[in-house]
Tab-separated table of C-alpha atoms in Angstrom:
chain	number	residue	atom	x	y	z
A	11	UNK	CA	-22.963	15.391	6.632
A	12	UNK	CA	-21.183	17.105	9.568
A	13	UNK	CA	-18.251	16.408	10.649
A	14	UNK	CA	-17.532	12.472	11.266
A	15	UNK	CA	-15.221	12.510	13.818
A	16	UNK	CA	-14.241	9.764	16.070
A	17	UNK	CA	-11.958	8.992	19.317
A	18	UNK	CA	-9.939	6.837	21.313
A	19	UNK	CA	-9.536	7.901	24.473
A	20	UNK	CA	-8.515	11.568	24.895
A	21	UNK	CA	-7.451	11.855	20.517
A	22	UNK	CA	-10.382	13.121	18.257
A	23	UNK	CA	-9.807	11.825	14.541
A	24	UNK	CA	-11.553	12.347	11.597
A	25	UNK	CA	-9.451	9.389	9.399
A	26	UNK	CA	-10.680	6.217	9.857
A	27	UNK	CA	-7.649	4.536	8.055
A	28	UNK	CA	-4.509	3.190	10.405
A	29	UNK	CA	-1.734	2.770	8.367
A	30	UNK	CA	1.419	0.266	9.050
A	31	UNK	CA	4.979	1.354	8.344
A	32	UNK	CA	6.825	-2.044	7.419
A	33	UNK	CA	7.258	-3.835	4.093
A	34	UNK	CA	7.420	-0.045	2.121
A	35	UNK	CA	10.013	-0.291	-0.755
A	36	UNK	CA	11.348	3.150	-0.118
A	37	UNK	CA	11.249	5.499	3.116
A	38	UNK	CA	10.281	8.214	-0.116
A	39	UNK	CA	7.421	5.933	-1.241
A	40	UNK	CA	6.299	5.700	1.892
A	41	UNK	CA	6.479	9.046	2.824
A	42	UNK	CA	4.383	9.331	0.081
A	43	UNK	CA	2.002	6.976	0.985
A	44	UNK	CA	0.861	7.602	4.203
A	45	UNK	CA	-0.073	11.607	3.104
A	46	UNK	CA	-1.862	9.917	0.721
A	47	UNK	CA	-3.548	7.683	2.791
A	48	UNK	CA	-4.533	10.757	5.057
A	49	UNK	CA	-4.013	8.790	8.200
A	50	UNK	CA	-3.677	10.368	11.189
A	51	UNK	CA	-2.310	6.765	13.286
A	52	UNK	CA	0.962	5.165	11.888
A	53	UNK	CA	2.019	1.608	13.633
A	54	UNK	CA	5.451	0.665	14.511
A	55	UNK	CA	7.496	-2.566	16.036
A	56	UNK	CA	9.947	-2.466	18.339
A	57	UNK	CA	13.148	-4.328	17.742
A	58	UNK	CA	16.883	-3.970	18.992
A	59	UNK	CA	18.976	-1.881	17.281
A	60	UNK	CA	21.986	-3.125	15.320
A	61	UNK	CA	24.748	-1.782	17.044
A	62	UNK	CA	27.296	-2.850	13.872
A	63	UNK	CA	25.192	-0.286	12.049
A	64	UNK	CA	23.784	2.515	13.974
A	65	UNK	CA	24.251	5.555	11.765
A	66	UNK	CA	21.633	4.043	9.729
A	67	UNK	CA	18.260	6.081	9.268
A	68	UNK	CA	15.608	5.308	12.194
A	69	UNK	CA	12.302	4.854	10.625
A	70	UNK	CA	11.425	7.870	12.668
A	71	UNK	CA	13.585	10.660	10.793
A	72	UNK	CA	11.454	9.938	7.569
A	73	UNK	CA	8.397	10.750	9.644
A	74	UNK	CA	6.771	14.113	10.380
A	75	UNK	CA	7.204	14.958	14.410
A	76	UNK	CA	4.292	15.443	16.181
A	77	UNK	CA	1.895	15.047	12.770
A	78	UNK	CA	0.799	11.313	14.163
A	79	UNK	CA	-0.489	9.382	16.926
A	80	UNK	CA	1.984	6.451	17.118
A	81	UNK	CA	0.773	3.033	17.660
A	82	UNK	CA	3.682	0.890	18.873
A	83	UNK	CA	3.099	-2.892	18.866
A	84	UNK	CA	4.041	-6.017	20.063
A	85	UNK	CA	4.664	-7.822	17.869
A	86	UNK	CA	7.260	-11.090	17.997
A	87	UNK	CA	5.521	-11.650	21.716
A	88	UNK	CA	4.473	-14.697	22.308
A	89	UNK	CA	3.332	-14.795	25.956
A	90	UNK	CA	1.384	-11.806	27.701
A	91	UNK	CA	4.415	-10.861	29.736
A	92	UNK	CA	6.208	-10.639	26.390
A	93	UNK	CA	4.006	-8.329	25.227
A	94	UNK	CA	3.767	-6.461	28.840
A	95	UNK	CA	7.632	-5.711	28.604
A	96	UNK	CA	8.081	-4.715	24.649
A	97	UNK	CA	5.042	-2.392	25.528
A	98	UNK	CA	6.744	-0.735	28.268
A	99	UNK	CA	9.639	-0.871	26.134
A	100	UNK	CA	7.756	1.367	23.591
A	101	UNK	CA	6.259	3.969	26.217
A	102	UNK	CA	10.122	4.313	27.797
A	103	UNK	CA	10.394	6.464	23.873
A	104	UNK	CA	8.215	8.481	25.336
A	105	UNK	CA	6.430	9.223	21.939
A	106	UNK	CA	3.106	7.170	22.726
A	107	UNK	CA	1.142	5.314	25.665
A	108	UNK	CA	-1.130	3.717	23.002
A	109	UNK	CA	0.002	-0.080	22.276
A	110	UNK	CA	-1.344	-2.307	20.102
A	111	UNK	CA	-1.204	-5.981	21.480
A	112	UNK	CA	-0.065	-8.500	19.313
A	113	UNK	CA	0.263	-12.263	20.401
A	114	UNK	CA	1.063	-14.735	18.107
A	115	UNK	CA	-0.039	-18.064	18.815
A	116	UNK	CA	1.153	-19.853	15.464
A	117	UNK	CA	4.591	-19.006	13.478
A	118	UNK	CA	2.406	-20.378	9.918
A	119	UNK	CA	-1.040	-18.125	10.707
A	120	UNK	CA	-0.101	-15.529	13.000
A	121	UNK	CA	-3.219	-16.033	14.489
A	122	UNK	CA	-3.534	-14.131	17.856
A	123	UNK	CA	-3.228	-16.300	21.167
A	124	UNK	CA	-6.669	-14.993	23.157
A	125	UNK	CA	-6.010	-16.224	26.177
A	126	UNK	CA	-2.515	-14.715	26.416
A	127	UNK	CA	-4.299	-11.467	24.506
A	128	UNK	CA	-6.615	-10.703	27.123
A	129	UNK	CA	-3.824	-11.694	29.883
A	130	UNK	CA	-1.959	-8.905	28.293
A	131	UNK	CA	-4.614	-6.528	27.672
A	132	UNK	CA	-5.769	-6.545	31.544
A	133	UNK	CA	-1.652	-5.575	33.031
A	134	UNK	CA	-1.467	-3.066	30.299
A	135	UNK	CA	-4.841	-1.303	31.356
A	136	UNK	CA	-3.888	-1.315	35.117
A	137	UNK	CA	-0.675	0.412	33.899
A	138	UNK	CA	-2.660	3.508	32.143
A	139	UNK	CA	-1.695	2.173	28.778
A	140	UNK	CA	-4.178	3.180	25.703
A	141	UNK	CA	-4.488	-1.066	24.947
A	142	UNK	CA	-5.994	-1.548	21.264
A	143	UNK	CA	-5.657	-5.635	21.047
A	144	UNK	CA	-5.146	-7.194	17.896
A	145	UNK	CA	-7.442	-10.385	17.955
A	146	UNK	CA	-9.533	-13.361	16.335
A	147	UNK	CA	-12.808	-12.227	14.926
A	148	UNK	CA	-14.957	-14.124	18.039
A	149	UNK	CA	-17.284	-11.818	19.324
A	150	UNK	CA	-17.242	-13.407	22.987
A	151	UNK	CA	-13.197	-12.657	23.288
A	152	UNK	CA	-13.960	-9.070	21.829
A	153	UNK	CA	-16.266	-8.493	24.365
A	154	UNK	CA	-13.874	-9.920	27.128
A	155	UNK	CA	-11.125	-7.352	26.185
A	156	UNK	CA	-13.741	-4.716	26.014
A	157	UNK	CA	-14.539	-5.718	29.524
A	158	UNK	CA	-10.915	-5.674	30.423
A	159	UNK	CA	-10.538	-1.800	29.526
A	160	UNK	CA	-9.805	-2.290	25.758
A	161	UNK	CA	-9.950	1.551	24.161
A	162	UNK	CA	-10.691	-0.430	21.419
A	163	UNK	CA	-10.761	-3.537	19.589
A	164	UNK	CA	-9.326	-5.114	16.793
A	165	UNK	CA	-10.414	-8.474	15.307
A	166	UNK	CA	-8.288	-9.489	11.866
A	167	UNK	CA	-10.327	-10.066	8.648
A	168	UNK	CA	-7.945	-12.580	7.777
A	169	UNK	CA	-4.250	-14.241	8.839
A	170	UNK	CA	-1.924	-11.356	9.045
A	171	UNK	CA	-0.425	-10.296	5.282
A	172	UNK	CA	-2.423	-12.570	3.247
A	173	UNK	CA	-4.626	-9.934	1.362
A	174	UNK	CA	-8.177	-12.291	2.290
A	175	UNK	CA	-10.130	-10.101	2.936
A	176	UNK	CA	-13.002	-10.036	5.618
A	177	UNK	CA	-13.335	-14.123	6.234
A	178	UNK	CA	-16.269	-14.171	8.406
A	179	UNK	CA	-18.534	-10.542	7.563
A	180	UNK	CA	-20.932	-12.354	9.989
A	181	UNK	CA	-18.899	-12.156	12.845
A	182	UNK	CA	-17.606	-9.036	11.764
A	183	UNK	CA	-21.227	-7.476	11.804
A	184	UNK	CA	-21.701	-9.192	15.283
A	185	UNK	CA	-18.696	-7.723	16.749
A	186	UNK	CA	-19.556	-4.128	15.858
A	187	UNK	CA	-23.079	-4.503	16.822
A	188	UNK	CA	-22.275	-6.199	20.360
A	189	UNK	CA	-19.206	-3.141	21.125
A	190	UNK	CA	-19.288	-0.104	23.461
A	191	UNK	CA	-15.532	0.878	21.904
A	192	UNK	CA	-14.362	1.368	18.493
A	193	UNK	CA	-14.206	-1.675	16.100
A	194	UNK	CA	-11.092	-1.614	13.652
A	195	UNK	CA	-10.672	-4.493	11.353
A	196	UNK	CA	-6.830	-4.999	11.519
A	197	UNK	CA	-5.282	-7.596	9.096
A	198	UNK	CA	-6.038	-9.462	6.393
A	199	UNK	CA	-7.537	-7.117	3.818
A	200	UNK	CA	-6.040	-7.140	0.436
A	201	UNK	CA	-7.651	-4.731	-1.571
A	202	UNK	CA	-10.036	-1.340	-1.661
A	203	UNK	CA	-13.279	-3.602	-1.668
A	204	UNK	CA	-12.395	-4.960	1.667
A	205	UNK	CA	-11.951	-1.997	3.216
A	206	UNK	CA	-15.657	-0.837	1.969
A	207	UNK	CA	-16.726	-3.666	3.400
A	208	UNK	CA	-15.033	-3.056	6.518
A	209	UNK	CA	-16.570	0.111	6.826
A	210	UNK	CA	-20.015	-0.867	5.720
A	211	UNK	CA	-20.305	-3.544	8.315
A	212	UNK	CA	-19.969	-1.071	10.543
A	213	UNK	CA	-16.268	-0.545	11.636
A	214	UNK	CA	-14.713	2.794	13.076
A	215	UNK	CA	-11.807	2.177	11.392
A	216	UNK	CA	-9.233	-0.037	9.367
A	217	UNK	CA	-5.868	-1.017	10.101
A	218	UNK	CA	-3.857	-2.235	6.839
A	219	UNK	CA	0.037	-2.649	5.877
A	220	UNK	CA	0.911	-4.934	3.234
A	221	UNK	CA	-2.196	-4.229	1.005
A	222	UNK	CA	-0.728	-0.613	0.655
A	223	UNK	CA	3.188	-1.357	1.243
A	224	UNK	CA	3.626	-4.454	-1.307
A	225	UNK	CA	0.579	-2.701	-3.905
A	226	UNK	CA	2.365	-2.052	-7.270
A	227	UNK	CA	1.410	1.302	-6.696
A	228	UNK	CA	2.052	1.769	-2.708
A	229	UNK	CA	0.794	5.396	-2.951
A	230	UNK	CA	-1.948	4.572	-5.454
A	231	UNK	CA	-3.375	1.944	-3.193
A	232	UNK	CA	-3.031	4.025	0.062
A	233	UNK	CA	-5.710	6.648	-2.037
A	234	UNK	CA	-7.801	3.671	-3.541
A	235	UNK	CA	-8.071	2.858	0.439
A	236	UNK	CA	-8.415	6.201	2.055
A	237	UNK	CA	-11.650	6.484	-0.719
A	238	UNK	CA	-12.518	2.908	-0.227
A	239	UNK	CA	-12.980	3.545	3.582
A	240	UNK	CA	-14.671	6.889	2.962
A	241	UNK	CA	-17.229	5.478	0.951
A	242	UNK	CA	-17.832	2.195	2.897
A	243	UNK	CA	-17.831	4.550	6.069
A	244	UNK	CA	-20.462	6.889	4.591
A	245	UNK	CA	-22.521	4.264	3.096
A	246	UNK	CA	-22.733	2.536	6.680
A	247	UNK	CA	-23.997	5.551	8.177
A	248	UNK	CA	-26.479	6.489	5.139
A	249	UNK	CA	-27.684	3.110	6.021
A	250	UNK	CA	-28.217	0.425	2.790
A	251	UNK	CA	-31.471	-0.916	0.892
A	252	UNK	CA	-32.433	-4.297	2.534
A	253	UNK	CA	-31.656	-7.436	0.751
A	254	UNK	CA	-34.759	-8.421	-1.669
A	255	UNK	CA	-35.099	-12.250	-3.379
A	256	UNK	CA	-36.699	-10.717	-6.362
A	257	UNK	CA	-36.375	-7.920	-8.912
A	258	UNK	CA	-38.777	-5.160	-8.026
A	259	UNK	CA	-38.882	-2.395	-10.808
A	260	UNK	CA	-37.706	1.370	-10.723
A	261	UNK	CA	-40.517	2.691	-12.454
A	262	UNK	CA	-43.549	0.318	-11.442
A	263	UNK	CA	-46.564	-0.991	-13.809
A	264	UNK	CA	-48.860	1.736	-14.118
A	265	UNK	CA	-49.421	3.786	-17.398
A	266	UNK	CA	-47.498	1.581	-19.063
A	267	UNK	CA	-47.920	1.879	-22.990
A	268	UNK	CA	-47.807	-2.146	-24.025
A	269	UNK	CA	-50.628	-4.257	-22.597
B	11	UNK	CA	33.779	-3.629	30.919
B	12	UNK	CA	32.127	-6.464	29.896
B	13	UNK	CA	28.411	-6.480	29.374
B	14	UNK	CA	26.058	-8.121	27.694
B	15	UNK	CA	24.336	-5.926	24.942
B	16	UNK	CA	21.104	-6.738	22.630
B	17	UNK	CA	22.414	-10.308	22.946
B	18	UNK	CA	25.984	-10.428	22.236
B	19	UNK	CA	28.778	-9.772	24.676
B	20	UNK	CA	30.787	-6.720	24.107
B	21	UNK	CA	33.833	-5.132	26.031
B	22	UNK	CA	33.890	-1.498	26.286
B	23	UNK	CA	36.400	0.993	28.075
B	24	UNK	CA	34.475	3.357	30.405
B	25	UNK	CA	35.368	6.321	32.699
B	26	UNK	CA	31.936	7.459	34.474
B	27	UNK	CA	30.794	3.644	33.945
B	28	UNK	CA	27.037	4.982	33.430
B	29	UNK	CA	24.412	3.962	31.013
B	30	UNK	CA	24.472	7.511	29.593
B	31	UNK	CA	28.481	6.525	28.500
B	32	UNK	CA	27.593	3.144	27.309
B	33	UNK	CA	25.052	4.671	25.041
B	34	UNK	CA	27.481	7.201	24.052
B	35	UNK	CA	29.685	5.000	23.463
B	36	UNK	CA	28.035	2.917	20.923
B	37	UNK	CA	27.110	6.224	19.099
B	38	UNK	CA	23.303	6.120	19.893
B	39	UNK	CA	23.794	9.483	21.832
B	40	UNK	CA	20.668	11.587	20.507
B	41	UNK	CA	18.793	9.010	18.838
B	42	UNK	CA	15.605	7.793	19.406
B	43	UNK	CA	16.647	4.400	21.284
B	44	UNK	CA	14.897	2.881	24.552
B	45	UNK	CA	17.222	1.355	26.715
B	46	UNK	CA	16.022	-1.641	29.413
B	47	UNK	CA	18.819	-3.357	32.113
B	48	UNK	CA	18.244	-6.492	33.702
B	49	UNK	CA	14.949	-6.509	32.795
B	50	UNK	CA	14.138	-2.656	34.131
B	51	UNK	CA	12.703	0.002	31.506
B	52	UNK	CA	15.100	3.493	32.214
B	53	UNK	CA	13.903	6.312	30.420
B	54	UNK	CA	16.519	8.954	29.167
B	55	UNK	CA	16.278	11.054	32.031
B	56	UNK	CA	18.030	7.698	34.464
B	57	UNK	CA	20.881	7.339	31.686
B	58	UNK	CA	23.307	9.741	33.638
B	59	UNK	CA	22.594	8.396	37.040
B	60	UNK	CA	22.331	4.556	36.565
B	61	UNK	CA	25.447	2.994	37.259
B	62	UNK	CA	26.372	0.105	34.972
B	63	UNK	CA	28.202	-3.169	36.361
B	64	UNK	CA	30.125	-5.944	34.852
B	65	UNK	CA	27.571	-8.567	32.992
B	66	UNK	CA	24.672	-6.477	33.194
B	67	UNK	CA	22.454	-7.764	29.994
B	68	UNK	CA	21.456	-4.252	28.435
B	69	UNK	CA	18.983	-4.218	25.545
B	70	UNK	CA	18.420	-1.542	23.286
B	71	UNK	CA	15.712	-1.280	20.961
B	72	UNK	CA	13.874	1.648	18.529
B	73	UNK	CA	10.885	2.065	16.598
B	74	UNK	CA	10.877	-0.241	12.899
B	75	UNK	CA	8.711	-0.627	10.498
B	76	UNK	CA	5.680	-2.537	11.400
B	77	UNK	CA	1.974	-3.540	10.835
C-alpha cells in the first residue's frame, strides 16, 4: 500500500490517531504515551492560570516544540460566543489556528449543543480559524457544519469519557458516506476494538483521551490504539467480505472422499 | 493599582502601569500565557504598549490538559 496520507487544510498526516492530553497520571507517562501513540495532533483546554502558583510546570514544557499540530479546544463553553472568545483566546498563543469546538449542552452527558455548535462553527470560519466541531452523531447537523466551512467533522461515539464505544455504527457509516471533509470519531471509545471499528466504518481518524490516559497501562493502550486504528484503517480501505446468513464452505463439495 | 485579575481582585504597585509589568509582575514573564482585557485578545507583541487602568478585569489563561 502506498503511502496513506491524509490532510486538514494545509497539514499532510500520515497518523490517523488524535490524542488528548488531560487525565494522564504523570507528565513522564504521558510523555510516553503519546510517542507511543505516534500521533502527530495533541488537544489542549484553555483555562486561567493560577496566579498563587505560577512556577508550576505548563503542560507545554513536557511537550516536544514544533513536533505537533496543536488542537486547542473549547471546552467549559456553553454558548457559541463562549466558544468564539476561548478560541481566540487559544490563537492569541500563537501556537495554532486549528480549534476544536466544544459546546456542552448538559453538565450529566456532555452532549454537544448543535445549534450553538454550528453558531460557533460559522464566526470561527469567517475568522480564518481551522474549525474541527465536536458534535452529536446526526448526519443532517454534520452536514450543516460541513456546509458552514468545517475542515472537518467530529461526531462522538458516545457521551464524553464513558469508554461506550461507537453507540450508533449506523449513523456513523452514514456520516462518513454523506462527507466531503474528514470524519473523526471523537469521544466515547473505550477500548482498541472501538477504534477498529471507527476506522472500518470508514473514519479518517480518531480522537481519544481517557481510554489511553485512565488505561492501567496509559502507554500500553496508546500502542493497542495506534495498531487498533491501523488495522481498522487498512481493513476499510482493503474493503470487507459482505455479510452472508449462512455458512458457505472454504473448500466447496466437489471431490469430496465421503458420499 | 487595583485590577481585577482571572476573577479575583488584586492590588499591585506599578511604575510603567503596562500589561507587559502586570505580567511581570505576577512572574508569568516568558511563559506561555495569553492575556485578554476587558474582553479584548492582546497578543505578546501589545503587552509593552497597552496601558493598564484601575479595575480593568484582566484574564489570563494557558494551555491544560484536555480531551
Amino acid at each position: 500500500m502506498s503511502a496513506d496520507t491524509w490532510r486538514i487544510g494545509k497539514h499532510e498526516m500520515s497518523s490517523r490517531f488524535f490524542l488528548g492530553t488531560g487525565l494522564f497520571p504523570s507528565p513522564l507517562v504521558q510523555q510516553e504515551a503519546i510517542s507511543a501513540s505516534g500521533a502527530e495532533v495533541l488537544t489542549f483546554a484553555i483555562r486561567r492560570v493560577n496566579l498563587d502558583a505560577v512556577e508550576d510546570d505548563s503542560i507545554l514544557q513536557h511537550i516536544e516544540p514544533g513536533a505537533f499540530i496543536f488542537l486547542p479546544n473549547t471546552s467549559g463553553a456553553r454558548t457559541a460566543d463562549e466558544a468564539v472568545r476561548i478560541a481566540r483566546l487559544a490563537r492569541a498563543s500563537g501556537l495554532s489556528d486549528w480549534v476544536k469546538v466544544e459546546i456542552s449542552a448538559s453538565e450529566r452527558t456532555l452532549l454537544p449543543d448543535p445549534i450553538e455548535t454550528l453558531r460557533a462553527t460559522e464566526i470561527l470560519v469567517r475568522e480564518g480559524f481551522t474549525v474541527l466541531p465536536y458534535i452529536s452523531d446526526d448526519p443532517i447537523i454534520c452536514r450543516k457544519l460541513e456546509e458552514a466551512g468545517a475542515a472537518a467533522i467530529m461526531p462522538g461515539g458516545a457521551p464524553i469519557g464513558t469508554g461506550l464505544g461507537i453507540l450508533n455504527p449506523y449513523n456513523i457509516g452514514l456520516i462518513v458516506e454523506e462527507a466531503g471533509v474528514p470524519v473523526i470519531i471523537d469521544a466515547g471509545l473505550g477500548t482498541a476494538s472501538d477504534a477498529s471499528l471507527a476506522m472500518e466504518l470508514g473514519a479518517s481518524a480518531v480522537l481519544m483521551n481517557t481510554p489511553v490516559a485512565k488505561a492501567k497501562d496509559p502507554v500500553g493502550m496508546a500502542k493497542a490504539m495506534r495498531m487498533a486504528i491501523e488495522a481498522g484503517r487498512l481493513a476499510y480501505v482493503s474493503g470487507r467480505m459482505p455479510k452472508k446468513r449462512y455458512a458457505s464452505a472454504s473448500s466447496g463439495m466437489a471431490s469430496l472422499i465421503v458420499k | 493599582m487595583e485590577l481585577i485579575i482571572n476573577g479575583s481582585k488584586r492590588e499591585l504597585q506599578l511604575e510603567s502601569r503596562t500589561l507587559a509589568e502586570v505580567i511581570d509582575k505576577l512572574g508569568l514573564s516568558g511563559k506561555p500565557v495569553v492575556a485578554e482585557v476587558d474582553g479584548e485578545v492582546l497578543v505578546a507583541e501589545q503587552w509593552p504598549a497597552f496601558a493598564v487602568m484601575p479595575g480593568m478585569k484582566i484574564e489570563l489563561v494557558h494551555f491544560v490538559g484536555g480531551g
